[in-house]
mmCIF file of C-alpha atoms and ligand atoms in Angstrom:
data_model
loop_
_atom_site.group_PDB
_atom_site.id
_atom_site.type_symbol
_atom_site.label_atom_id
_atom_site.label_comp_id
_atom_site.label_asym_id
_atom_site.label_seq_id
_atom_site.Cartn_x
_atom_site.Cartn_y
_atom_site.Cartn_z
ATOM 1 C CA UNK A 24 109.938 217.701 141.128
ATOM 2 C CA UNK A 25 106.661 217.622 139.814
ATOM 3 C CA UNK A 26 103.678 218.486 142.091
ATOM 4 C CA UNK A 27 100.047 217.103 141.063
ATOM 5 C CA UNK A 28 96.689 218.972 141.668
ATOM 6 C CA UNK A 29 94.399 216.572 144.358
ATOM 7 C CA UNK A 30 91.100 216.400 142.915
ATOM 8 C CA UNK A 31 88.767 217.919 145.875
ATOM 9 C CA UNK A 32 85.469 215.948 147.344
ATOM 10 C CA UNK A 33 82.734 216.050 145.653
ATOM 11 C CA UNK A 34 84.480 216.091 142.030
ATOM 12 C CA UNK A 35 82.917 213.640 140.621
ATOM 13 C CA UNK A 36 85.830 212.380 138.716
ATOM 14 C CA UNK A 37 86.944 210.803 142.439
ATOM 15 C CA UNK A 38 83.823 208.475 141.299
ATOM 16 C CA UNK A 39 86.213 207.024 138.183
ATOM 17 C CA UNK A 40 87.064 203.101 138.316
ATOM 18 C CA UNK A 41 90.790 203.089 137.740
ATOM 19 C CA UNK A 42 92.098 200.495 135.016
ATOM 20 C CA UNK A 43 94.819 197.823 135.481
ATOM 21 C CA UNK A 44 98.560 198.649 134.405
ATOM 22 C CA UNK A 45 99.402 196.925 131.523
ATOM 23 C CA UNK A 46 103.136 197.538 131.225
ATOM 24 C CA UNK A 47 105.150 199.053 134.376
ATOM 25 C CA UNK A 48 107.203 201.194 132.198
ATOM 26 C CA UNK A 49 108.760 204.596 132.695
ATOM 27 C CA UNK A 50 105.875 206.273 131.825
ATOM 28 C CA UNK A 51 104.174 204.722 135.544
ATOM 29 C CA UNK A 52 107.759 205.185 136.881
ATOM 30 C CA UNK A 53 107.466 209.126 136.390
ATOM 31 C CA UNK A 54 103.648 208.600 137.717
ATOM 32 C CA UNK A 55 105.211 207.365 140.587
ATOM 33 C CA UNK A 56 107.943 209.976 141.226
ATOM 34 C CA UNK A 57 105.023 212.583 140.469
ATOM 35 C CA UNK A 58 102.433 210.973 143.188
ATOM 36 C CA UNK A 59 105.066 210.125 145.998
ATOM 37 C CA UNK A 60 106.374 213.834 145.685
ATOM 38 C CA UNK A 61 102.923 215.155 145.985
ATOM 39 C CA UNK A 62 102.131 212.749 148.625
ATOM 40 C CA UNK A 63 105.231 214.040 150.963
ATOM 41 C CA UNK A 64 104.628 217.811 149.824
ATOM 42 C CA UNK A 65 100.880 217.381 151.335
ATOM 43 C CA UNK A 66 101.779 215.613 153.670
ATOM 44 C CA UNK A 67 100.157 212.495 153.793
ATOM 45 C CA UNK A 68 100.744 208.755 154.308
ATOM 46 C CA UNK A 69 98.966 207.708 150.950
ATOM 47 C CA UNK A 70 98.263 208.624 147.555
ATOM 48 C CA UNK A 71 96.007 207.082 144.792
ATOM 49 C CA UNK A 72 96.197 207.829 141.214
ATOM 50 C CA UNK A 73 92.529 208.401 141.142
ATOM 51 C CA UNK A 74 93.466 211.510 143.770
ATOM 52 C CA UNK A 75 95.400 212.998 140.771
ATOM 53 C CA UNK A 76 92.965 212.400 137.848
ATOM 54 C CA UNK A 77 94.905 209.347 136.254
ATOM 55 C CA UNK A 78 92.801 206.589 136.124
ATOM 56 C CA UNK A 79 95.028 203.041 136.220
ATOM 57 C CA UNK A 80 95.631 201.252 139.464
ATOM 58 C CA UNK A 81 98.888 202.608 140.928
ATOM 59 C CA UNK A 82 99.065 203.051 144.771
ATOM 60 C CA UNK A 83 101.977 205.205 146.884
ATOM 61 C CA UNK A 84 102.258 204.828 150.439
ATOM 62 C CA UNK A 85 104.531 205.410 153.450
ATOM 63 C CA UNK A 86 104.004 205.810 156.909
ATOM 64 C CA UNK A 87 107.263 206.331 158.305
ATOM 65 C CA UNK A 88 107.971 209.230 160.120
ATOM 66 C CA UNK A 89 111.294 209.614 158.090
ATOM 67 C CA UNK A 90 109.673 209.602 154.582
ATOM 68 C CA UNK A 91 111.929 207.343 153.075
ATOM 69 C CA UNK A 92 109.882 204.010 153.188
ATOM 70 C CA UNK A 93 107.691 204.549 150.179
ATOM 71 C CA UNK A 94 106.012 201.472 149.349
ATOM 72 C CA UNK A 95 104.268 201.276 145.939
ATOM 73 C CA UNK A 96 101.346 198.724 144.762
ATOM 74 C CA UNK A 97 100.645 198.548 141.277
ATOM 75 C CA UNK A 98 97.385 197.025 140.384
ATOM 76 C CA UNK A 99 96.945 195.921 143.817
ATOM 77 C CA UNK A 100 94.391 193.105 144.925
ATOM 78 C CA UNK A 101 93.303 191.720 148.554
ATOM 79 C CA UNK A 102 93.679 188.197 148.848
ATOM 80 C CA UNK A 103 92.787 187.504 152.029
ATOM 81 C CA UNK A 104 91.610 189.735 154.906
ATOM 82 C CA UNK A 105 90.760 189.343 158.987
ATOM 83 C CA UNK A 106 89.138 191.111 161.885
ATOM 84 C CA UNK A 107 87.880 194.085 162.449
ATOM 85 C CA UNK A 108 89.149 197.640 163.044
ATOM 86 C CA UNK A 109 88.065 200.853 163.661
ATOM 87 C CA UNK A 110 89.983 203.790 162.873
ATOM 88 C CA UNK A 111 90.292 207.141 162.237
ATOM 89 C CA UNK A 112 90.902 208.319 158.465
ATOM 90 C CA UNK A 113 91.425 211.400 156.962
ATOM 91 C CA UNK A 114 91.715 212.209 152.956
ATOM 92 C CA UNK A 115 93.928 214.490 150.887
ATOM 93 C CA UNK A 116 90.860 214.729 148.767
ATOM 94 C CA UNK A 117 88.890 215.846 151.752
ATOM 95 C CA UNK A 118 90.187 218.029 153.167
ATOM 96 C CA UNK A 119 89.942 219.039 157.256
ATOM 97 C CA UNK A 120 87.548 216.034 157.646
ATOM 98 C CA UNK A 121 88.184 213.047 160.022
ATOM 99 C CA UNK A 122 85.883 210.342 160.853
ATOM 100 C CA UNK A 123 86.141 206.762 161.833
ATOM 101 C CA UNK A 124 85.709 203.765 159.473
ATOM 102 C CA UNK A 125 85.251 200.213 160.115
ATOM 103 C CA UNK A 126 87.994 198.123 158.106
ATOM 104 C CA UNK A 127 89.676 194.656 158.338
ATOM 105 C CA UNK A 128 92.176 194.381 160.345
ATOM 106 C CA UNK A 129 94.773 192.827 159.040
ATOM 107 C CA UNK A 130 94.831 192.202 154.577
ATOM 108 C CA UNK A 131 97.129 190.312 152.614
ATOM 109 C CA UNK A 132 97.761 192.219 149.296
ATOM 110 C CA UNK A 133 99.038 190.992 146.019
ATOM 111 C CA UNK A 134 100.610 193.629 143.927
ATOM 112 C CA UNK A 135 103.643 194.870 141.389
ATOM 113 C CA UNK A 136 106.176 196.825 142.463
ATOM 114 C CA UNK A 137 107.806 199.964 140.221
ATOM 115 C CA UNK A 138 110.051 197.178 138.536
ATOM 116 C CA UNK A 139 107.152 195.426 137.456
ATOM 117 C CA UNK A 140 107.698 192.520 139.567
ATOM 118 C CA UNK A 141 104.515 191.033 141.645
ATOM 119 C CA UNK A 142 105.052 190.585 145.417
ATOM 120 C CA UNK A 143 103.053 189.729 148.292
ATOM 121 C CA UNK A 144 102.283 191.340 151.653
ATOM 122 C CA UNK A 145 100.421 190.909 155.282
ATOM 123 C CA UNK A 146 99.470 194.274 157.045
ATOM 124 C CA UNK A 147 98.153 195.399 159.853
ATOM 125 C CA UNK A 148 97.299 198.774 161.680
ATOM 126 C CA UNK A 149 98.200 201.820 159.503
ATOM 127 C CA UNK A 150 99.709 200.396 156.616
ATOM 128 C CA UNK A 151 96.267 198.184 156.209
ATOM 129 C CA UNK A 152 94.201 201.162 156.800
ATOM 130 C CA UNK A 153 95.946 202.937 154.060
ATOM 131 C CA UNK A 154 95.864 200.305 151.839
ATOM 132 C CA UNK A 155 92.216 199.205 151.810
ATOM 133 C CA UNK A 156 91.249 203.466 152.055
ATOM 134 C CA UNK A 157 93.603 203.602 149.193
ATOM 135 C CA UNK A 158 92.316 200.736 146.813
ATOM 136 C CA UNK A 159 88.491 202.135 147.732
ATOM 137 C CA UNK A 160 89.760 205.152 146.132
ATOM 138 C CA UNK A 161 91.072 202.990 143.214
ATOM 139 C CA UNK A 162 87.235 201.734 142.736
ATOM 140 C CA UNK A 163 85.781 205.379 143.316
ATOM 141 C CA UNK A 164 84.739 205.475 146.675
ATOM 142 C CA UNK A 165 85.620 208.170 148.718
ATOM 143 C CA UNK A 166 86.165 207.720 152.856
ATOM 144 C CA UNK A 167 83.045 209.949 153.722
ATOM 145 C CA UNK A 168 80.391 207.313 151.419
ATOM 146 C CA UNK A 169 81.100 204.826 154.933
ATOM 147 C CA UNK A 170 79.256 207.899 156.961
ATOM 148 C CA UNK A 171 75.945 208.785 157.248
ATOM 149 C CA UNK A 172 73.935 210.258 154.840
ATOM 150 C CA UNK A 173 73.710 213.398 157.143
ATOM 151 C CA UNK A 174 77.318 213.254 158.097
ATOM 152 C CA UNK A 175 77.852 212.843 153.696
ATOM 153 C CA UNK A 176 75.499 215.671 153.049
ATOM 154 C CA UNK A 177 77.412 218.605 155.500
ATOM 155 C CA UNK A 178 80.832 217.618 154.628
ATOM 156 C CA UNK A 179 79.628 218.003 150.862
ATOM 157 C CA UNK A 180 77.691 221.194 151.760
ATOM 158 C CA UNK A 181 81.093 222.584 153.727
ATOM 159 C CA UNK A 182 83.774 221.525 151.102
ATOM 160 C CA UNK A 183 81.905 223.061 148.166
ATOM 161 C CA UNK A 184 81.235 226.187 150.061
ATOM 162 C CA UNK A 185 85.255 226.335 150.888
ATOM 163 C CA UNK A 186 86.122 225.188 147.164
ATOM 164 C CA UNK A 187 83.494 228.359 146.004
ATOM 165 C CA UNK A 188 85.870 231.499 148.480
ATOM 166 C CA UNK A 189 88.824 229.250 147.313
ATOM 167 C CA UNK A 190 88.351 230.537 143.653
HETATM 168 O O1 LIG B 22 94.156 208.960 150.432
HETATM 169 C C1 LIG B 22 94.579 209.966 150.970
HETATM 170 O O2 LIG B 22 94.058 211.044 150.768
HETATM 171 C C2 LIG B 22 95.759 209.900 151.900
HETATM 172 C C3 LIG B 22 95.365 209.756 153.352
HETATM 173 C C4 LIG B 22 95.658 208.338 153.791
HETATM 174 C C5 LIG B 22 95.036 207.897 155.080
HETATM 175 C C6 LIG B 22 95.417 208.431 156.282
HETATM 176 C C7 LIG B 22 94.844 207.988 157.466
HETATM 177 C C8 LIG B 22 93.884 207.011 157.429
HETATM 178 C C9 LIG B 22 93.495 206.511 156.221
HETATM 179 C C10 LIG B 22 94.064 206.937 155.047
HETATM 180 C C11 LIG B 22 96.181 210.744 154.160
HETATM 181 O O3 LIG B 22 97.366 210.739 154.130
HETATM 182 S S1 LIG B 22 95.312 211.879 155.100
HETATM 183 C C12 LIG B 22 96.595 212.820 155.936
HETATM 184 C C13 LIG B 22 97.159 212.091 157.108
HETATM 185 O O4 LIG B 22 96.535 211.203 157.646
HETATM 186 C C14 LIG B 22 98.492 212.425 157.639
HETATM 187 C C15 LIG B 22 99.178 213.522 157.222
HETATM 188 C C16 LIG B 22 100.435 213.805 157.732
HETATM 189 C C17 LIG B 22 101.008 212.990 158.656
HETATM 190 C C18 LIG B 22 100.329 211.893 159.099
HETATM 191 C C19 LIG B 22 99.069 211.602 158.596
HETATM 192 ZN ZN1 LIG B 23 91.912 209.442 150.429
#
């Protein structure tokens, strides 16, 4: 088992625009394994590769209380979304920070799975949250940059402070 660092808010390289998988090999297999193992050791409910400084678009998730319905989206896109929802999120990459966000509220993604092959699927609640928090990470944005400047500017202020006795 192979455990991942979580890059920590503000590091900038959270900012990175991950690129599209070209070839679902074993190489994003083992990316998978690596991600989905850090994501239960956290614990969380999502993981993007962005989190763990690789920069192509590969997406774990699972919301189960068992932790044995990982769902995987590889180079995932939104094809059609509805409503509005607000929700509370939280972020391995920030960490001790919860806030609401305004999402859709139910998305229709488009996706590959870890064999490669594309597949197509409606969520709502949770798993939708995830998702669209998820691919926002995929694009470089981080939860917080939906809050206010003022709210932006403490959490920064607090996390780097923490990151600084950390060391
Ligand atoms: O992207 C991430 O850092 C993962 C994030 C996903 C997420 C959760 C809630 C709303 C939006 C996005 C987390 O997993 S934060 C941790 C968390 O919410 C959690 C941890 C343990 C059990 C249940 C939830
Ligand atoms: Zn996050």
């Amino acid at each position: 088992m192979a455990l991942l660092a979580i890059l920590q808010y503000p590091d900038p390289r959270l900012y990175k625009v991950a690129a599209a998988v070209t070839a679902v090999n074993d190489d994003i297999r083992r990316l998978i394994k690596d991600m989905s193992d850090t994501m239960y050791a956290a614990p969380g409910v999502g993981l993007a590769a962005t989190q763990v400084d690789d920069h192509r678009r590969v997406i774990v998730i699972d919301i189960s209380d068992t932790h044995d319905k990982l769902q995987v989206f590889i180079n995932p896109e939104i094809i059609e979304s509805s409503g509005v929802a607000t929700c509370e999120e939280g972020c391995l990459s920030v960490p001790g920070i919860f806030d609401k966000v305004e999402r859709a509220e139910q998305v229709k993604v488009r996706a590959l799975n870890e064999k490669g092959e594309r597949f197509e699927l409606t969520a709502s609640g949770l798993l939708a949250v995830c998702i669209q928090h998820e691919m926002d990470h995929l694009r470089g944005k981080v939860f917080v940059e939906y809050l206010s400047p003022l709210k932006q500017g403490r959490i920064k202020t607090k996390l780097v402070k923490a990151q600084k006795t950390e060391r």
